[in-house]
Short mmCIF file of C-alpha atoms in Angstrom, two decimals:
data_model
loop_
_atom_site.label_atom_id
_atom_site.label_comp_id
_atom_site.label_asym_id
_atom_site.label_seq_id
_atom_site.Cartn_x
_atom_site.Cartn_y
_atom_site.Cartn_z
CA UNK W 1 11.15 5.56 21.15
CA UNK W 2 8.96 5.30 18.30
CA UNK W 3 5.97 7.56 17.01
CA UNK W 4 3.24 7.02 15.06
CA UNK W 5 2.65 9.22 11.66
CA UNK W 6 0.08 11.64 11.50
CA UNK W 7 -0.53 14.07 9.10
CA UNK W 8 0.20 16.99 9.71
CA UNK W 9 -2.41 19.15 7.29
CA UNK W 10 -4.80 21.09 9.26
CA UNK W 11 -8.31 19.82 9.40
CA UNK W 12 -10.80 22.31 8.26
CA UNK W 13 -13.68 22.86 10.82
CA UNK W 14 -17.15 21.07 9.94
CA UNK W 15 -19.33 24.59 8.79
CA UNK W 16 -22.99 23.72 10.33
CA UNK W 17 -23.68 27.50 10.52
CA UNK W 18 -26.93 29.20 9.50
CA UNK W 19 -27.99 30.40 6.49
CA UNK W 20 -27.39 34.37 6.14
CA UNK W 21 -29.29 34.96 3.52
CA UNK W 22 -27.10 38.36 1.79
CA UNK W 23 -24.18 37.14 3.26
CA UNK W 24 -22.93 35.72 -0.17
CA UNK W 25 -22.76 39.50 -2.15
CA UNK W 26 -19.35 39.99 -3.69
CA UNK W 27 -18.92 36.78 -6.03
CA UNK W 28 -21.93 36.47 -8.32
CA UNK W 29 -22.93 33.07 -10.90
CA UNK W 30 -20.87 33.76 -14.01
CA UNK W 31 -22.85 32.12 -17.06
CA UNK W 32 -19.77 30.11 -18.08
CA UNK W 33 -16.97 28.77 -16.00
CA UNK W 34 -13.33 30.33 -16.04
CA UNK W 35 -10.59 27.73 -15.89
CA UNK W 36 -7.65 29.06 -14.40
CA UNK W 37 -4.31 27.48 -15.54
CA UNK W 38 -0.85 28.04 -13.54
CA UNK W 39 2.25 26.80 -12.77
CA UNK W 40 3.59 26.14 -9.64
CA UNK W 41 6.96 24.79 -9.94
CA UNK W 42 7.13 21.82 -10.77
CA UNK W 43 2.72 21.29 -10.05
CA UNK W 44 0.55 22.59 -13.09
CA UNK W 45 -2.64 23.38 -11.71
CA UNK W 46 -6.22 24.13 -13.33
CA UNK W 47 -9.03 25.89 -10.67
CA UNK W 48 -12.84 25.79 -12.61
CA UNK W 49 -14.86 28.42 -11.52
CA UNK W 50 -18.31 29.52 -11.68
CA UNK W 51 -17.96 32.22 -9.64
CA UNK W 52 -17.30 36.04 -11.55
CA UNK W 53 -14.69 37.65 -9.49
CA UNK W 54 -12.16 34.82 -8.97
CA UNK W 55 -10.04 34.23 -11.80
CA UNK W 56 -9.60 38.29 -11.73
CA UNK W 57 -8.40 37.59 -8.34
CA UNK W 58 -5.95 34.86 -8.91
CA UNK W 59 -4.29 36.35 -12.01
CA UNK W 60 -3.06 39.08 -9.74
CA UNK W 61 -2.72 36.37 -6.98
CA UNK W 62 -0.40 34.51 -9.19
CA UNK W 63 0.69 37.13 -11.93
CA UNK W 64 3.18 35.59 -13.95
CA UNK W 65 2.27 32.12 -13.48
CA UNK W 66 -0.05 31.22 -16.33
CA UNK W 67 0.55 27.96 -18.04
CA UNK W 68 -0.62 27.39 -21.45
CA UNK W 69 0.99 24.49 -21.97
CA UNK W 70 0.16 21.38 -20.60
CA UNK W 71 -2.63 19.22 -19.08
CA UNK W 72 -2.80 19.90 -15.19
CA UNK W 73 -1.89 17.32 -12.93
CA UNK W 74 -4.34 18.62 -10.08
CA UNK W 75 -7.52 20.14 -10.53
CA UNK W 76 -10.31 21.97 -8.08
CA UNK W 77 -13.64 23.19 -9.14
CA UNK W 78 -15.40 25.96 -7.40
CA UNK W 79 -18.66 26.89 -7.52
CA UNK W 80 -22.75 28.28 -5.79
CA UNK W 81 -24.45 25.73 -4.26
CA UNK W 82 -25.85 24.14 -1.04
CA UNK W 83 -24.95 22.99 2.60
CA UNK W 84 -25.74 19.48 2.83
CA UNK W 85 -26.87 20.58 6.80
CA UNK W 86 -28.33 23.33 6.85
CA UNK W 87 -29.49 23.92 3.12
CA UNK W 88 -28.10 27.54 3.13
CA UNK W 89 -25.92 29.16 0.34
CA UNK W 90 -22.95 28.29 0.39
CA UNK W 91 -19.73 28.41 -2.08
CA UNK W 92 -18.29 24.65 -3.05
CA UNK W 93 -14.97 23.64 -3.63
CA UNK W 94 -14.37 19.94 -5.17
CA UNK W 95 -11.53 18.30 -5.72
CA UNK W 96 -10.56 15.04 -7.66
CA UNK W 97 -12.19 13.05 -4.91
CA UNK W 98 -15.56 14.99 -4.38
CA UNK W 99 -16.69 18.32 -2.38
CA UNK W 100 -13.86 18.98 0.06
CA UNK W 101 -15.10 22.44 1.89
CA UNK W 102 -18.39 24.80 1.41
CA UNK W 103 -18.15 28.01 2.97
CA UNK W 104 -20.39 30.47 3.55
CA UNK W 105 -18.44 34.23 3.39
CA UNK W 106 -16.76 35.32 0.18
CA UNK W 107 -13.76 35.99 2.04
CA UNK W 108 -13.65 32.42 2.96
CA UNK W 109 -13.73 31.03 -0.99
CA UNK W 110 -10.13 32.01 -1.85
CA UNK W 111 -8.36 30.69 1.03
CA UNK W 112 -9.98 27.50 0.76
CA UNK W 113 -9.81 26.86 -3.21
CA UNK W 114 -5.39 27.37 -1.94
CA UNK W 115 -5.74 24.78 1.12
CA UNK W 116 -7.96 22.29 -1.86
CA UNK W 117 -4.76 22.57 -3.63
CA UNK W 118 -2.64 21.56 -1.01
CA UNK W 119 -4.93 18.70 -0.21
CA UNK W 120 -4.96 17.69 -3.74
CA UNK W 121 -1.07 17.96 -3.64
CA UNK W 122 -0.94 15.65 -0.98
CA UNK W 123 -3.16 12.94 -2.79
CA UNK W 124 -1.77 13.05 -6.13
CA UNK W 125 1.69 14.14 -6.51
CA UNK W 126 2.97 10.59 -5.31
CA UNK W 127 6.56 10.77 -7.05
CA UNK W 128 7.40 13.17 -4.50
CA UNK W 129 8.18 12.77 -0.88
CA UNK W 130 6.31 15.98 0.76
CA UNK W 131 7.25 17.35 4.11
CA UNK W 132 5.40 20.35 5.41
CA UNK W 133 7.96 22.59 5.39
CA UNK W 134 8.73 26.27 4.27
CA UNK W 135 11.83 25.68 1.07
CA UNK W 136 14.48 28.76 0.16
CA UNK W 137 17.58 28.72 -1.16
CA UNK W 138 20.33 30.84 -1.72
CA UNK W 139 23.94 30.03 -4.30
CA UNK W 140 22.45 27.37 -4.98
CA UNK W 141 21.95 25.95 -1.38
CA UNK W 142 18.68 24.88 -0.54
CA UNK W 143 17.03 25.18 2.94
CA UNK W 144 14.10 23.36 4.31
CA UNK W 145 12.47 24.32 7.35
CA UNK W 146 10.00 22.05 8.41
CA UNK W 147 7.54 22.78 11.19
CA UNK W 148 3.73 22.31 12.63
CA UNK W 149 1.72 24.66 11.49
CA UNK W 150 1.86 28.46 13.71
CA UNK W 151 5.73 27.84 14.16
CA UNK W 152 6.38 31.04 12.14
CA UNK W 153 7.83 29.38 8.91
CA UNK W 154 5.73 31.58 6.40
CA UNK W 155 7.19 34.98 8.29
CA UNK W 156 10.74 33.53 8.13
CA UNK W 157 10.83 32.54 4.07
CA UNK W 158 9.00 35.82 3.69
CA UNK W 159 11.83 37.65 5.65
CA UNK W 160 14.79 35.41 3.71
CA UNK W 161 12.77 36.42 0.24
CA UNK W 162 13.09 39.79 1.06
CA UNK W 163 16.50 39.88 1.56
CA UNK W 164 17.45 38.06 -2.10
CA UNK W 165 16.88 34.79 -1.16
CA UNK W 166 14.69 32.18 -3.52
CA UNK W 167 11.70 30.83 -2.47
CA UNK W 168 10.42 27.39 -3.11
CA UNK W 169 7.37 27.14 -0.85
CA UNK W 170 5.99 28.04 2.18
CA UNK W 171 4.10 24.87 2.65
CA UNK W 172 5.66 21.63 1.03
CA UNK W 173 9.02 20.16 0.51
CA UNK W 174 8.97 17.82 -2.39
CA UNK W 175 11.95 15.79 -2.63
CA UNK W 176 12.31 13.21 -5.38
CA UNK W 177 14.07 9.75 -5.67
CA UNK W 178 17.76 11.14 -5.74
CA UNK W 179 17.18 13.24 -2.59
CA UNK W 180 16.91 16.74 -4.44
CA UNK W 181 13.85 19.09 -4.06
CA UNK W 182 11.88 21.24 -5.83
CA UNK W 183 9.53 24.13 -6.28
CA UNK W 184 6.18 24.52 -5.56
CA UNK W 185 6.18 28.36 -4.88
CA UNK W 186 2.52 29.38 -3.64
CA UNK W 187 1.52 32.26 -2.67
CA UNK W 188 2.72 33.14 1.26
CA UNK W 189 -0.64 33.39 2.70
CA UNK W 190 -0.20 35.66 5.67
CA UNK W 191 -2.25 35.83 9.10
CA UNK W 192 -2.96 39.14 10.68
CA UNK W 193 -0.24 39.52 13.26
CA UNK W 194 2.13 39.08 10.43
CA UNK W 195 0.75 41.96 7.87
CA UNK W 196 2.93 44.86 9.82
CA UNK W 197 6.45 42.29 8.95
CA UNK W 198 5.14 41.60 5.59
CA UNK W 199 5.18 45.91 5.85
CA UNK W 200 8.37 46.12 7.50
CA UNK W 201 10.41 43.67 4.78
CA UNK W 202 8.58 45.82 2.00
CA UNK W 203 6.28 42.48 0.70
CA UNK W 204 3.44 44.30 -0.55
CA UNK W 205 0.00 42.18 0.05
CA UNK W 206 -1.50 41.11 -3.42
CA UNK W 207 -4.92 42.30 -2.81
CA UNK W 208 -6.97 45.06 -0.35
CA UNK W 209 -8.70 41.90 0.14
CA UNK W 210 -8.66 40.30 3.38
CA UNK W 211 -9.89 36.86 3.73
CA UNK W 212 -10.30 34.42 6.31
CA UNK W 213 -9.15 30.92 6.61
CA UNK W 214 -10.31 28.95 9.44
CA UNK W 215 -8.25 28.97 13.25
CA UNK W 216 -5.78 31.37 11.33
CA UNK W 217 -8.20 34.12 11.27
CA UNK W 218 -7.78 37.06 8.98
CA UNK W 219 -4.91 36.27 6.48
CA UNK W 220 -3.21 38.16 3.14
CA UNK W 221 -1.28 36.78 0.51
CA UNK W 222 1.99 37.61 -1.20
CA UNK W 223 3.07 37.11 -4.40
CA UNK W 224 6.63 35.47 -3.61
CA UNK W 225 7.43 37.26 -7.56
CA UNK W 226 6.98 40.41 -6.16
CA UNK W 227 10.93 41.11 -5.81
CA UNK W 228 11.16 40.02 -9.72
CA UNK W 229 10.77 36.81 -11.59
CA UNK W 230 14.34 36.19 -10.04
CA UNK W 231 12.32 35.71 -6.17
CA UNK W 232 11.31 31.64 -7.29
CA UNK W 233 13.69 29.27 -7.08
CA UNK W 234 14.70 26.07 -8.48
CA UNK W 235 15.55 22.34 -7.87
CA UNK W 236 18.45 22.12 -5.97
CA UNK W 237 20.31 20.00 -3.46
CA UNK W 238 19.01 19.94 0.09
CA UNK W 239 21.97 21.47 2.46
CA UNK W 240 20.33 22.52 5.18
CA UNK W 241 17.72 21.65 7.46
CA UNK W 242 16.03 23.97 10.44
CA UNK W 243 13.57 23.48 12.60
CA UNK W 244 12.25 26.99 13.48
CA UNK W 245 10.21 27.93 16.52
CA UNK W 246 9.15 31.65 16.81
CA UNK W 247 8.91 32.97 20.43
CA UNK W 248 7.60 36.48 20.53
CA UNK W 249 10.74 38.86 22.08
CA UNK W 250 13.36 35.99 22.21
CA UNK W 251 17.00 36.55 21.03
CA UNK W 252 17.37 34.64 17.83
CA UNK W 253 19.83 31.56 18.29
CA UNK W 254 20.74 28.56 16.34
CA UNK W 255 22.05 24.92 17.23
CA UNK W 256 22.97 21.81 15.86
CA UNK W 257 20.60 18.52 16.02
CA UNK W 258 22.23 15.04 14.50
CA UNK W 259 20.72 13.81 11.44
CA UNK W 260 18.84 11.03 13.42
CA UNK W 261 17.35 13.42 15.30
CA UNK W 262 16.84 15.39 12.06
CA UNK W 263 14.95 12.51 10.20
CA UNK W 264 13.09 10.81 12.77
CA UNK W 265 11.11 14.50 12.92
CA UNK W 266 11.23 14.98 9.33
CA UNK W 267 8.82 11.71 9.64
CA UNK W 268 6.41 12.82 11.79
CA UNK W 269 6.08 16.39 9.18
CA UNK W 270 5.75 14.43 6.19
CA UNK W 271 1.94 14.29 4.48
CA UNK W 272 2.47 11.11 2.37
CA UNK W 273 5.47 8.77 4.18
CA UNK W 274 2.74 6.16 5.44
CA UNK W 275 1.49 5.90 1.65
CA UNK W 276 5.11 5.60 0.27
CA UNK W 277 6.59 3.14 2.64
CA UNK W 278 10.17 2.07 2.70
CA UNK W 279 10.61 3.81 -0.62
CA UNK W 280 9.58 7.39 1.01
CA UNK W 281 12.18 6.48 3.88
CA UNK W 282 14.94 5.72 1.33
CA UNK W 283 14.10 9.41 -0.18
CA UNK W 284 14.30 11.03 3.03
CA UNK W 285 17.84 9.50 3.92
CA UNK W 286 19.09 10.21 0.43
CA UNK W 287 17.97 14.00 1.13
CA UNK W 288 19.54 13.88 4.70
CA UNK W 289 23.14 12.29 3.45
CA UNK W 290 24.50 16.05 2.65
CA UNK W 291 22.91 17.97 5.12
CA UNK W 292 23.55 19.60 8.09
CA UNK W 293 20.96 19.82 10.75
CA UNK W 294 19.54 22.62 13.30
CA UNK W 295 17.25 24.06 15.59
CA UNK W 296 16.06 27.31 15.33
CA UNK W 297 14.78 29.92 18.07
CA UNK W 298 13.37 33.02 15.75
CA UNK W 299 12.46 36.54 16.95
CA UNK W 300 13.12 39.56 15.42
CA UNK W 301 12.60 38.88 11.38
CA UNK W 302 15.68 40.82 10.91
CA UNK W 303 18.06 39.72 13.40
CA UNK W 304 16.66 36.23 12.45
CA UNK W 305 17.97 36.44 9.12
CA UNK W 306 21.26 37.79 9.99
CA UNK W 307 22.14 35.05 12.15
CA UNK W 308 20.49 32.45 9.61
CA UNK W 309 23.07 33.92 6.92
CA UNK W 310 25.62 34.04 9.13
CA UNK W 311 25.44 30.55 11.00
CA UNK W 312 24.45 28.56 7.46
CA UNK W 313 27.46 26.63 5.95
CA UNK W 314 27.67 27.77 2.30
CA UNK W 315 25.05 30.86 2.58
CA UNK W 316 26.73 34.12 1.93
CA UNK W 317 24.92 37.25 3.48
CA UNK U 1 6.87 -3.42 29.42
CA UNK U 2 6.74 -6.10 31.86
CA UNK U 3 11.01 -6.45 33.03
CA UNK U 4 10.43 -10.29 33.91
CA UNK U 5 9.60 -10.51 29.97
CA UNK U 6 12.77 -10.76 28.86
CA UNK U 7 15.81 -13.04 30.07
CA UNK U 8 19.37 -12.51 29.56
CA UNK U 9 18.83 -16.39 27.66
CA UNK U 10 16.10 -14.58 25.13
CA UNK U 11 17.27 -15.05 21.56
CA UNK U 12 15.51 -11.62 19.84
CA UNK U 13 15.24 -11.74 16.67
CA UNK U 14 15.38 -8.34 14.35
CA UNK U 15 11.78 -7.80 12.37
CA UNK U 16 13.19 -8.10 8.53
CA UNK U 17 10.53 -6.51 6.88
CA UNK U 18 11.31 -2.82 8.19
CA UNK U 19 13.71 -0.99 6.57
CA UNK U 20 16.97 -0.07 8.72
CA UNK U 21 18.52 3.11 8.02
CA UNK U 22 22.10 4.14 9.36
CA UNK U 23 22.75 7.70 10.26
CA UNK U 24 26.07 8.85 11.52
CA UNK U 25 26.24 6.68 14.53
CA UNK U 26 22.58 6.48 15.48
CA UNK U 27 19.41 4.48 13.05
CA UNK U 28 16.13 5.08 11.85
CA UNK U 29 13.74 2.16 11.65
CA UNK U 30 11.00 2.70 9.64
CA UNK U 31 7.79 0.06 10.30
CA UNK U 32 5.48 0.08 6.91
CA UNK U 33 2.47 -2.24 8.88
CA UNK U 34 2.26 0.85 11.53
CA UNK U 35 3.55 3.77 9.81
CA UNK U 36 5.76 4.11 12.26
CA UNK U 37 9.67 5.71 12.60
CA UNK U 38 11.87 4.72 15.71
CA UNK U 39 15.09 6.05 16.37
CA UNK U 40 18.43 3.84 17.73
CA UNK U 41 20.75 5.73 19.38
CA UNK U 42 24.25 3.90 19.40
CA UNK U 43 23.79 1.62 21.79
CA UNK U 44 20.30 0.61 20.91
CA UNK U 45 21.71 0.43 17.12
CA UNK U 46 24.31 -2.41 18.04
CA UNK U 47 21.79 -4.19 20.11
CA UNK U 48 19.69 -4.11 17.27
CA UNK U 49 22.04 -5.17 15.44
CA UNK U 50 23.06 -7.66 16.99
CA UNK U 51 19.60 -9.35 17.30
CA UNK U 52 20.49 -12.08 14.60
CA UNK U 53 17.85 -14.74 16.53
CA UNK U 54 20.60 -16.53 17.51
CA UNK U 55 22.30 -14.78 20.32
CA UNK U 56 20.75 -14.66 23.04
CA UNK U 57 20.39 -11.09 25.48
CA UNK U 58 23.70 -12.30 27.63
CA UNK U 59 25.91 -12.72 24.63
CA UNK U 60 24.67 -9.73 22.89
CA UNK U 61 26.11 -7.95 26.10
CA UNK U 62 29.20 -9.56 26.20
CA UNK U 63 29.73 -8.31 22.76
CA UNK U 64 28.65 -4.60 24.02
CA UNK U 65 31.26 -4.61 26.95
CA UNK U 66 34.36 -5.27 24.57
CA UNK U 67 33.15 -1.81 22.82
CA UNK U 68 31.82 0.09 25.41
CA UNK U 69 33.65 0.38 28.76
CA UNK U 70 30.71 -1.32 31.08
CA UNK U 71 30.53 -3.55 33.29
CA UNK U 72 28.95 -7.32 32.01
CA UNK U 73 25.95 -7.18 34.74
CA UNK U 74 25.07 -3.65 33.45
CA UNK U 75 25.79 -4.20 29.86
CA UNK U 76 23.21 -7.23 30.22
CA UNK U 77 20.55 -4.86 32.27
CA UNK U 78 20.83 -2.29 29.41
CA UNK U 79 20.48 -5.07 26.50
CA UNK U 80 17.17 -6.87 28.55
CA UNK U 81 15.48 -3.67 28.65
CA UNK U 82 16.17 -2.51 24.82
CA UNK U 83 15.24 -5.78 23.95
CA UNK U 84 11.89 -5.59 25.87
CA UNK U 85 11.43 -1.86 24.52
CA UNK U 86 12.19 -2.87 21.30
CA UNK U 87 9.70 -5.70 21.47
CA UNK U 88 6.60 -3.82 22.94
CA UNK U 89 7.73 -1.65 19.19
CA UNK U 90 7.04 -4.50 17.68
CA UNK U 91 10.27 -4.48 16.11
CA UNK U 92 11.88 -7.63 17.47
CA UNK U 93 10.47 -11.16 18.14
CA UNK U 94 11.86 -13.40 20.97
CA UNK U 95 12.36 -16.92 19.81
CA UNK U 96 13.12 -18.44 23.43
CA UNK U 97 12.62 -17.41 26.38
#
């Protein structure tokens, strides 16, 4: 009957590994720091970095997201230093509450400065209620599909963004006090046995780059602007939620789930409800009060679409 | 939970510093001490309820058979165990038992 809240962030492994010594190559010192300033939605974010190489990389990671504007409200520093273990090389990245990973392969740094963000997401951006959830929406409609990590919610928003819908985020659902949520469009960071759909849906990957990022292997990003400035979307009403499962070869189909159902879930997905309290719980049932509620078996990208357009109250295909 | 824990004379009593949410016909309790969510369906809902400290596990099921279409002896069976499953939640205290 009842279930206790756990966060539902991966964990990044412990690195204890051995010092390699030219394993760090591609990133050198730069004699200055870059500060890289973007906007996310409704999250302004600033990355320092004394590493040459990565701000080139995350302007074309996030082209068109530059803020010049205003004061970030999260902040992550990268940059050379040591293992406290082993001693060995190894690239740092701090947040607002200390070092938070050091890796050892350049292919590693990138991935890990995005899941610093999310952490720092989680701790700071309070006003919000966050659920770890993939957010689209289409006339206006927004859809939130939350889900445990591997449960094929990346693939799906990338599969709904290529067919016209607006994308929100891959990763968080922030809702605010009057039950409405809002964007906080990252970059779809895609694993390996995903890189031929990104192919198929015509989602070009932003860099030759691959990198790796911890149990998920070798992963890719997308630019979610890459089908225009038009591809982001904005806050809107929640109408819809869907849990989605992916099972490799299974007929797509769709099902209703009551709104108890629906929310006593949503709790158990949600990064920050034990820090918010009753307050957090009162957000979550003003966001539920309009929506309808489902389950989702996904297969086939495309035929998962088609039924998601045609099954979704208000969505027109 | 221990079945000899709770009588049908138990006076439960609802927890009043968790929030109680109402959701079509079914509730979400949400319990801030152990970050914890527990969801009523509708029978568990008017049990809860109906957990005002002052009636006790019999009357609560007399109340349930003049919704529901059950029998008093089962009614009071199905209240005795919510009440017990609700307790070992720590959402309700029993005041007598």
């Amino acid at each position: 009957m009842g279930a206790a809240i756990t966060s539902q962030l991966e964990v990044a492994p412990l690195s204890v590994e051995r010092n390699h010594p030219g394993a760090v190559r591609d990133y050198v010192a730069a004699s200055a720091p870059d500060f890289i300033r973007l906007r996310l939605g409704v999250i302004d974010i600033e990355i320092e970095s004394t590493i040459a190489g990565l701000a080139d990389e995350y302007a074309s990671l996030y082209h068109g997201y530059a803020n010049h504007d205003s004061d970030a409200h999260i902040a992550v520093r990268v940059e050379r230093g040591r293992s406290h273990y082993t001693m060995g090389r190894r690239f740092i990245v701090s947040g607002s509450e200390g070092r938070m990973f050091s890796v050892r392969r350049v292919e590693e740094v990138l991935p890990h400065v995005e899941w610093a963000l999310n952490w720092e997401v989680v701790r700071r951006m309070d006003s919000y209620l966050q659920l770890h959830a993939g957010v689209m929406e289409r006339d206006g409609v927004g859809v939130v599909f939350p889900a445990s990590p591997g449960s094929g919610k990346t693939t799906l928003c990338a599969g709904l963004l290529s067919r016209g819908w607006r994308f929100l985020s891959d990763e968080f659902a922030l809702i605010d006090s009057e039950g409405m949520i809002h964007p906080y469009p990252k970059a779809l960071c895609i694993k390996e046995g995903s890189f031929e759909v990104m192919e198929h849906l015509g989602l070009p990957m932003v860099s030759p780059r691959r990198y790796r990022k911890g149990k998920k292997g070798r992963v890719a990003y997308v630019n979610p602007r890459v089908v225009g400035s038009n591809g982001i979307g904005e806050r809107c009403q929640l109408r819809h939620v869907v849990f989605p499962k992916f099972e490799q070869g299974a007929t797509p189909r769709i099902r209703s789930i009551s709104r108890g159902e629906t929310g006593f879930e949503l709790a158990q997905l949600s990064f920050n409800l034990r820090k918010k309290g009753n307050e957090g719980m009162g957000m979550m049932m003003s966001a539920l009060q309009h929506a309808d509620c489902h389950r989702l078996v996904s297969g086939d990208i495309d035929a998962t679409c088609e039924l998601l357009e045609s099954s979704l109250d208000g969505i027109t295909s | 939970m221990d079945p000899l824990r709770i009588k049908t004379t138990s006076l439960p009593e609802r927890r009043t510093d968790v929030t109680f949410h109402i959701i079509d016909d079914e509730a979400l309790i949400y319990d801030p001490d152990r970050g914890a969510t527990h969801r009523l369906n509708s029978t568990a809902r008017f049990i809860w309820e109906h957990c005002d400290g002052t009636s006790c596990c019999e009357t609560i099921a007399r109340e349930m058979t003049g919704v529901w279409d059950t029998p008093q002896d089962r009614a009071c069976d199905d209240v005795v165990s919510a009440v017990g499953e609700m307790v070992d939640n720590g959402l309700l205290k029993v005041k007598r038992n």
